[in-house]
Tab-separated table of N, CA, C and O in Angstrom:
chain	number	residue	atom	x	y	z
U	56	UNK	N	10.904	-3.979	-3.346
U	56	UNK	CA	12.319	-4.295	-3.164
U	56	UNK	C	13.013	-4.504	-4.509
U	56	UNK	O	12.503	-5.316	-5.281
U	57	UNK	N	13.965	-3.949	-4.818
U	57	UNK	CA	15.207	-4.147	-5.767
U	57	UNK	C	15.761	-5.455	-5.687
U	57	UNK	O	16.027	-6.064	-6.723
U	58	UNK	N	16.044	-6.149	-4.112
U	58	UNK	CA	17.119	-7.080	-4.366
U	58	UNK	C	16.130	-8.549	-4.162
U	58	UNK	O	16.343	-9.383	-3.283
U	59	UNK	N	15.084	-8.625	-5.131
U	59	UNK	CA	14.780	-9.987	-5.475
U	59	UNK	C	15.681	-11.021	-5.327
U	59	UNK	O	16.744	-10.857	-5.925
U	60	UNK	N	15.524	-12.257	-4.561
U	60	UNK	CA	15.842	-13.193	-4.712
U	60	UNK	C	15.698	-14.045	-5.875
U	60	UNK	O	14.611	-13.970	-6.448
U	61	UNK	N	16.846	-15.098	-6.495
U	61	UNK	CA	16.029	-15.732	-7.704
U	61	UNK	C	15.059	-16.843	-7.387
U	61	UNK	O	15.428	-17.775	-6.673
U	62	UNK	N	14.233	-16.808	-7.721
U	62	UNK	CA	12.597	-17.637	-7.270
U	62	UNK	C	11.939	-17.034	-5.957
U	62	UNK	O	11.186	-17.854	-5.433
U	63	UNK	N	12.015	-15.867	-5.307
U	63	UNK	CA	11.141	-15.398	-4.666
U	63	UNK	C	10.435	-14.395	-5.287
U	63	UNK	O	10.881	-13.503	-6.009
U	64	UNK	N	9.124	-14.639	-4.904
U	64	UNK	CA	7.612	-13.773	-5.479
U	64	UNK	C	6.984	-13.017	-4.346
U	64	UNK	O	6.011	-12.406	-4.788
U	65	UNK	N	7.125	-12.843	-3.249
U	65	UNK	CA	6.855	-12.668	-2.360
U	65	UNK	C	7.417	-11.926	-1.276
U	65	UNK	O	8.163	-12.747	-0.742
U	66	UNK	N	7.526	-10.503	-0.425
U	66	UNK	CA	7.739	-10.690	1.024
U	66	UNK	C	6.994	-9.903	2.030
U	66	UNK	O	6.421	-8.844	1.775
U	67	UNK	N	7.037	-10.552	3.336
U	67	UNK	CA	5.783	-9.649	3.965
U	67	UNK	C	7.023	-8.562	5.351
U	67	UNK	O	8.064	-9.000	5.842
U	68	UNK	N	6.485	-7.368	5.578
U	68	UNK	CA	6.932	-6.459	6.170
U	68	UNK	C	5.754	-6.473	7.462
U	68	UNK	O	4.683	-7.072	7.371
U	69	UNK	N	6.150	-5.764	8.549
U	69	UNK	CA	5.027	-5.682	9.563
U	69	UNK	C	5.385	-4.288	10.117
U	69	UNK	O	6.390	-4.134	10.810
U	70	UNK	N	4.669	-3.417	9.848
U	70	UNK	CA	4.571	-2.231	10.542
U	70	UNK	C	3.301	-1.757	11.162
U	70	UNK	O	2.176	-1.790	10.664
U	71	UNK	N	3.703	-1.263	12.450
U	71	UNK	CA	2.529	-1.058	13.970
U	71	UNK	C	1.844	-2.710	13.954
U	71	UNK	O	0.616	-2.642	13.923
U	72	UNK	N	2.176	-3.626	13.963
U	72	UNK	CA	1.557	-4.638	14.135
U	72	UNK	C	1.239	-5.020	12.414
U	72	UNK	O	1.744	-6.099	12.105
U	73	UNK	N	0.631	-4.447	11.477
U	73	UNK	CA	-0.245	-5.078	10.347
U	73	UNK	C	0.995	-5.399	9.372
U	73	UNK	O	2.099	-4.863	9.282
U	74	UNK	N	0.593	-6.132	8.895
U	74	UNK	CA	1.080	-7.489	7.759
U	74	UNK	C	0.907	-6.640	6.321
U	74	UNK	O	-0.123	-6.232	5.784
U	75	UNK	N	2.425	-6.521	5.871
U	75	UNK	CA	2.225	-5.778	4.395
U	75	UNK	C	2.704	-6.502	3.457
U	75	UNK	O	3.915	-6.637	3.629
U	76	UNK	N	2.149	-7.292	2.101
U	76	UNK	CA	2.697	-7.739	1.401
U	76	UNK	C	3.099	-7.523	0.250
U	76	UNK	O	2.132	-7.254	-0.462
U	77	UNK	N	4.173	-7.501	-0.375
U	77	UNK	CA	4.975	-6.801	-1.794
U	77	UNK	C	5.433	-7.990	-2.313
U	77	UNK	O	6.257	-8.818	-1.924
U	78	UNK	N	4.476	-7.860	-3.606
U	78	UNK	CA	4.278	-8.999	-4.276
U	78	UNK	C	5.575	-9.168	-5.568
U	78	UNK	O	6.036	-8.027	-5.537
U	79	UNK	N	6.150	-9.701	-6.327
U	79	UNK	CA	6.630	-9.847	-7.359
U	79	UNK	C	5.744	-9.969	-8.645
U	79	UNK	O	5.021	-10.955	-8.789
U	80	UNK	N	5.792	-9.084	-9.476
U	80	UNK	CA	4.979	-9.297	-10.483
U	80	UNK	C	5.281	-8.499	-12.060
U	80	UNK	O	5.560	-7.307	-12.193
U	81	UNK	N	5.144	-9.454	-13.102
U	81	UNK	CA	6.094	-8.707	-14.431
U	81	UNK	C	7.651	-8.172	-13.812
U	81	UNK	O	8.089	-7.087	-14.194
U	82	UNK	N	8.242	-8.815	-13.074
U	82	UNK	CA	9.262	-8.003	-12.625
U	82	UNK	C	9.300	-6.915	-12.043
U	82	UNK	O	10.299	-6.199	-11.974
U	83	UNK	N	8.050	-6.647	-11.491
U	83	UNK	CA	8.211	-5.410	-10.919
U	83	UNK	C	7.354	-5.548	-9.247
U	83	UNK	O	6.776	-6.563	-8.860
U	84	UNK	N	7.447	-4.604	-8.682
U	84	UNK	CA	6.650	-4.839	-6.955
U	84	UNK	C	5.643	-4.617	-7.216
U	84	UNK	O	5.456	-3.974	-8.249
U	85	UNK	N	4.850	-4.914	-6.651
U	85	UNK	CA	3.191	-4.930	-6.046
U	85	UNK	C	3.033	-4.981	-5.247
U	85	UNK	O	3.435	-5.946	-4.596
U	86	UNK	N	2.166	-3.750	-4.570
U	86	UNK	CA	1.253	-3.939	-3.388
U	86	UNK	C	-0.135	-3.928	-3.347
U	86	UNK	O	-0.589	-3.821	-4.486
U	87	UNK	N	-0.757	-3.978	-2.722
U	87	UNK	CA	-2.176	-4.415	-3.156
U	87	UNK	C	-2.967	-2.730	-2.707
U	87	UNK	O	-2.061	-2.070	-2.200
U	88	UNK	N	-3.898	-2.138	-2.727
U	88	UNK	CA	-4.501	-1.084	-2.355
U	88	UNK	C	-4.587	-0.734	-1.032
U	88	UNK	O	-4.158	0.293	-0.507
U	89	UNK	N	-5.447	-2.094	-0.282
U	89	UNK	CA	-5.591	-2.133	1.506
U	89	UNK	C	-4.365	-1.973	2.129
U	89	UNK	O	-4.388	-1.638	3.314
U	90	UNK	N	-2.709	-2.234	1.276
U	90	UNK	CA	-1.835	-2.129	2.043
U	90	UNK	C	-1.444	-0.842	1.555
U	90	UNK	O	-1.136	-0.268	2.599
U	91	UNK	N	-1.297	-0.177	0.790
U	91	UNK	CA	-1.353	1.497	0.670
U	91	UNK	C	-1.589	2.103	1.669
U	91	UNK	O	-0.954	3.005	2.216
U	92	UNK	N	-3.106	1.307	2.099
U	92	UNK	CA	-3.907	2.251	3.129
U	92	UNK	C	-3.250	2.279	4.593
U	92	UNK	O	-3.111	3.269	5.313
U	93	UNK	N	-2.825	0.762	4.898
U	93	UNK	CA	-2.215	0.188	5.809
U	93	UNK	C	-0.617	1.498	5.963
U	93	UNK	O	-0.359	2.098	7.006
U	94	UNK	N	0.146	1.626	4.731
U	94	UNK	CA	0.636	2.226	5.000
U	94	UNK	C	1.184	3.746	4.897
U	94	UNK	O	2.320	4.213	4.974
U	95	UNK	N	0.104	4.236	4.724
U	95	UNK	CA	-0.315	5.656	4.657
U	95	UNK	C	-0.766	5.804	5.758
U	95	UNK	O	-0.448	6.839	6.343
U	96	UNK	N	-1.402	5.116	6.244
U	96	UNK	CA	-1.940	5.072	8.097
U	96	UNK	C	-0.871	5.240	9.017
U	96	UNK	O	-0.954	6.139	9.854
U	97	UNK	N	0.547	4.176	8.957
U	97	UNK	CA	1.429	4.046	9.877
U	97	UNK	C	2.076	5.382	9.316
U	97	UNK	O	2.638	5.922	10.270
U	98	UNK	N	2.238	6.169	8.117
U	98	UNK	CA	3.022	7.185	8.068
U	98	UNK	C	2.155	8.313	8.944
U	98	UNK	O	2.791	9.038	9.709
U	99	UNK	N	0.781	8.458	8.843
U	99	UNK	CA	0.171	9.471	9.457
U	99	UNK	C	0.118	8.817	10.908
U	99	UNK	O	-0.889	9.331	11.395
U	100	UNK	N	0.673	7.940	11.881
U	100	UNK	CA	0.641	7.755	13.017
U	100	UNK	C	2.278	8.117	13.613
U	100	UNK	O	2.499	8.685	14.682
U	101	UNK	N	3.205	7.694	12.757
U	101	UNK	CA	4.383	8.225	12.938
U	101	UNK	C	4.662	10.125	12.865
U	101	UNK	O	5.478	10.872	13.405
U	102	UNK	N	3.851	10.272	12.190
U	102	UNK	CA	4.102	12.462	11.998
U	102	UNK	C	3.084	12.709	12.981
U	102	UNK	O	3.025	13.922	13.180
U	103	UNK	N	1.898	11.794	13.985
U	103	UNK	CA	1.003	12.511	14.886
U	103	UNK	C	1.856	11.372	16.078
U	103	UNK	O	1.044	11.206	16.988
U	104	UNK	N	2.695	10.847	16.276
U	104	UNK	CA	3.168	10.235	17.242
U	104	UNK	C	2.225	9.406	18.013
U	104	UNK	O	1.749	9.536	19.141
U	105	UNK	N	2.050	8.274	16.841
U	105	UNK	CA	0.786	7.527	17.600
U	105	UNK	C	-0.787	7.406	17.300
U	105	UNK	O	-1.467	6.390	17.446
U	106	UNK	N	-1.133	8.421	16.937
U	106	UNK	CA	-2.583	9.187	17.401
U	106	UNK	C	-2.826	8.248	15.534
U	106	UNK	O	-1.987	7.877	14.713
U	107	UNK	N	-4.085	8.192	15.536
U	107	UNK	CA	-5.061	7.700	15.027
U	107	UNK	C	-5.721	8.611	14.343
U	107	UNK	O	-6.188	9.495	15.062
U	108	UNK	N	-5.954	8.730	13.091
U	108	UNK	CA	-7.209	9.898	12.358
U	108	UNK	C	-8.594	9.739	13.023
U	108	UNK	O	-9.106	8.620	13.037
U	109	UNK	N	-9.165	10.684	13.518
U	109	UNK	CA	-10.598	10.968	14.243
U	109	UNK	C	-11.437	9.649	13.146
U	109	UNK	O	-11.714	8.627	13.774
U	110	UNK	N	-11.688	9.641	12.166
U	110	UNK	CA	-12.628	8.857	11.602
U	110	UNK	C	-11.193	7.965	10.835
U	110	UNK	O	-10.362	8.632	10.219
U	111	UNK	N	-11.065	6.719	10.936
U	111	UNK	CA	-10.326	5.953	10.147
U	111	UNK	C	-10.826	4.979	8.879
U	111	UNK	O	-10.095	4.327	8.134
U	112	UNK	N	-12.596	5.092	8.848
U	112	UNK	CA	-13.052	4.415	7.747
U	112	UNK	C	-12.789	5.774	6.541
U	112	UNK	O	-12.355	5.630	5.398
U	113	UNK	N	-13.151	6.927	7.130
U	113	UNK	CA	-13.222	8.155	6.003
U	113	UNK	C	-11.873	7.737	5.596
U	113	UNK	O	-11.736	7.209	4.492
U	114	UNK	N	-10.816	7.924	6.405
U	114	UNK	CA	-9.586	7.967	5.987
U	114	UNK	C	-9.309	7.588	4.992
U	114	UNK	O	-9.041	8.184	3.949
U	115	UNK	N	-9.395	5.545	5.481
U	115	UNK	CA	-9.165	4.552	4.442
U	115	UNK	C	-10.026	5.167	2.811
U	115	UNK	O	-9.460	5.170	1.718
U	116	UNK	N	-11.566	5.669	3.077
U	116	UNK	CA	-12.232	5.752	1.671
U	116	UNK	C	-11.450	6.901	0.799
U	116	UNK	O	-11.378	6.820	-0.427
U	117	UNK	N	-10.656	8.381	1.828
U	117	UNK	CA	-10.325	9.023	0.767
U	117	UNK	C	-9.163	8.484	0.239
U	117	UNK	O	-8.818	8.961	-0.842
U	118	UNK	N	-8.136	7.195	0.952
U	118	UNK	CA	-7.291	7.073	0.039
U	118	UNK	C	-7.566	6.336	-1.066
U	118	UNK	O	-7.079	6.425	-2.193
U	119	UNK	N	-8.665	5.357	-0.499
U	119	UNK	CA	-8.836	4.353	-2.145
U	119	UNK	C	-9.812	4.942	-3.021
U	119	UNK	O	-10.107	4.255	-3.999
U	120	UNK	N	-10.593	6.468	-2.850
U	120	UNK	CA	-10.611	7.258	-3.781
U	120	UNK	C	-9.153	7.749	-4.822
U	120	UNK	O	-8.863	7.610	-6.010
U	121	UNK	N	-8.554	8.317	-3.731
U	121	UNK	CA	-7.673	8.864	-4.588
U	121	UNK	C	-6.552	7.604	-5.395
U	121	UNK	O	-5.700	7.843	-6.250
U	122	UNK	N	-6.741	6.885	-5.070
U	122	UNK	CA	-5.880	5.579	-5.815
U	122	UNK	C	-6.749	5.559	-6.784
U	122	UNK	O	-6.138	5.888	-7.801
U	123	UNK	N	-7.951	5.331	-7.046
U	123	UNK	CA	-8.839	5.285	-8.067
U	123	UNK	C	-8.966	6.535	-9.396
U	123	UNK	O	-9.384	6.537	-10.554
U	124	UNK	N	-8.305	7.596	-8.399
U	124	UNK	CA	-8.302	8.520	-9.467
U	124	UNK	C	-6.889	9.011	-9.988
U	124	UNK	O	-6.812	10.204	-10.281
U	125	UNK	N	-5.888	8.308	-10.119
U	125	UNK	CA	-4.488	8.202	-10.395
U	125	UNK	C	-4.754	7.767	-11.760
U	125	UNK	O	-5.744	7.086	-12.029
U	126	UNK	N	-3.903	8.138	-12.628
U	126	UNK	CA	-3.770	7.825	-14.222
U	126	UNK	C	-3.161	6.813	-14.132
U	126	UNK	O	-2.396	6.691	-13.176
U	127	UNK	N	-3.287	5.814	-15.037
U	127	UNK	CA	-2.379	4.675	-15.456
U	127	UNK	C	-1.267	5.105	-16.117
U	127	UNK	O	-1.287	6.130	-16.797
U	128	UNK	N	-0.150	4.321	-15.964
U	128	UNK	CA	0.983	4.770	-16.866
U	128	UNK	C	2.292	3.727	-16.756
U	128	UNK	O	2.080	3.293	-15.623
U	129	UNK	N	2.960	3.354	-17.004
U	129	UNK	CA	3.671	2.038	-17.509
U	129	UNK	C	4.340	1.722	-16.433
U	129	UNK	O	5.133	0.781	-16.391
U	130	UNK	N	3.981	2.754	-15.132
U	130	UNK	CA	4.563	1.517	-13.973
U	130	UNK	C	3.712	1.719	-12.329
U	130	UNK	O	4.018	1.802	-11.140
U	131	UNK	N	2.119	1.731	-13.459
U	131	UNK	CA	0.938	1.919	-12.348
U	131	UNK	C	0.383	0.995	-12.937
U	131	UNK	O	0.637	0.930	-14.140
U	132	UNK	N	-0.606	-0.103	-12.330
U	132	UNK	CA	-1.486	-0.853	-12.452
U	132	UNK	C	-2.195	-0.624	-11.684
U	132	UNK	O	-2.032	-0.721	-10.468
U	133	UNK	N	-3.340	-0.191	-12.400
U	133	UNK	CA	-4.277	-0.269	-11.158
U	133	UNK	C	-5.687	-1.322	-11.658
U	133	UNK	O	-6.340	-1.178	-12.692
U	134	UNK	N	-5.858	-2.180	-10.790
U	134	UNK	CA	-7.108	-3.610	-11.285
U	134	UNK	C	-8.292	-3.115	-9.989
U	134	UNK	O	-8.179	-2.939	-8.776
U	135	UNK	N	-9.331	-3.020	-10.880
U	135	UNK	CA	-10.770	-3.203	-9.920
U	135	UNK	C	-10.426	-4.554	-8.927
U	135	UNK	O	-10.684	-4.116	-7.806
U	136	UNK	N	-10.148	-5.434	-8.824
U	136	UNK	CA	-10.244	-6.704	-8.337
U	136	UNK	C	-11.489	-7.516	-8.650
U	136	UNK	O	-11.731	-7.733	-9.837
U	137	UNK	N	-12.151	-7.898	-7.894
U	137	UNK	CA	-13.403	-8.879	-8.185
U	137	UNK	C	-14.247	-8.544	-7.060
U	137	UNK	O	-15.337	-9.099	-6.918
């Protein structure tokens, strides 16, 4: 989101049911990876009207492959986590 509040860090969105959170950070948004996946899922359920990918763990792994293989560049962060 653009229209930050002053002192909010935080807001959560809910699409098909799941909880997405877009974080505030260096001034800029954050989302975390699992919610990528979260919503790369609801876009591929909205263009199949509903329907579910046949395998949804593959799914999830090729996207946080391909997040993993994205270049860094001054308004990508990408952190292993812990």
């Amino acid at each position: 989101p653009y229209d930050w509040l002053p002192g909010e860090e935080c807001r959560r969105f809910t699409i098909f049911g799941d909880c997405i959170v877009c974080a505030k950070w260096q001034n800029e948004s954050l989302i975390s990876g699992v919610d990528v996946v979260k919503i790369v899922l609801a876009l591929y359920r909205l263009h199949h009207e509903g329907a579910y990918p046949y395998d949804r763990k593959k799914f999830a792994e090729g996207i946080t492959c391909d997040l993993r293989n994205l270049k860094r560049s001054c308004r990508l962060y990408i952190d292993r986590g812990t």
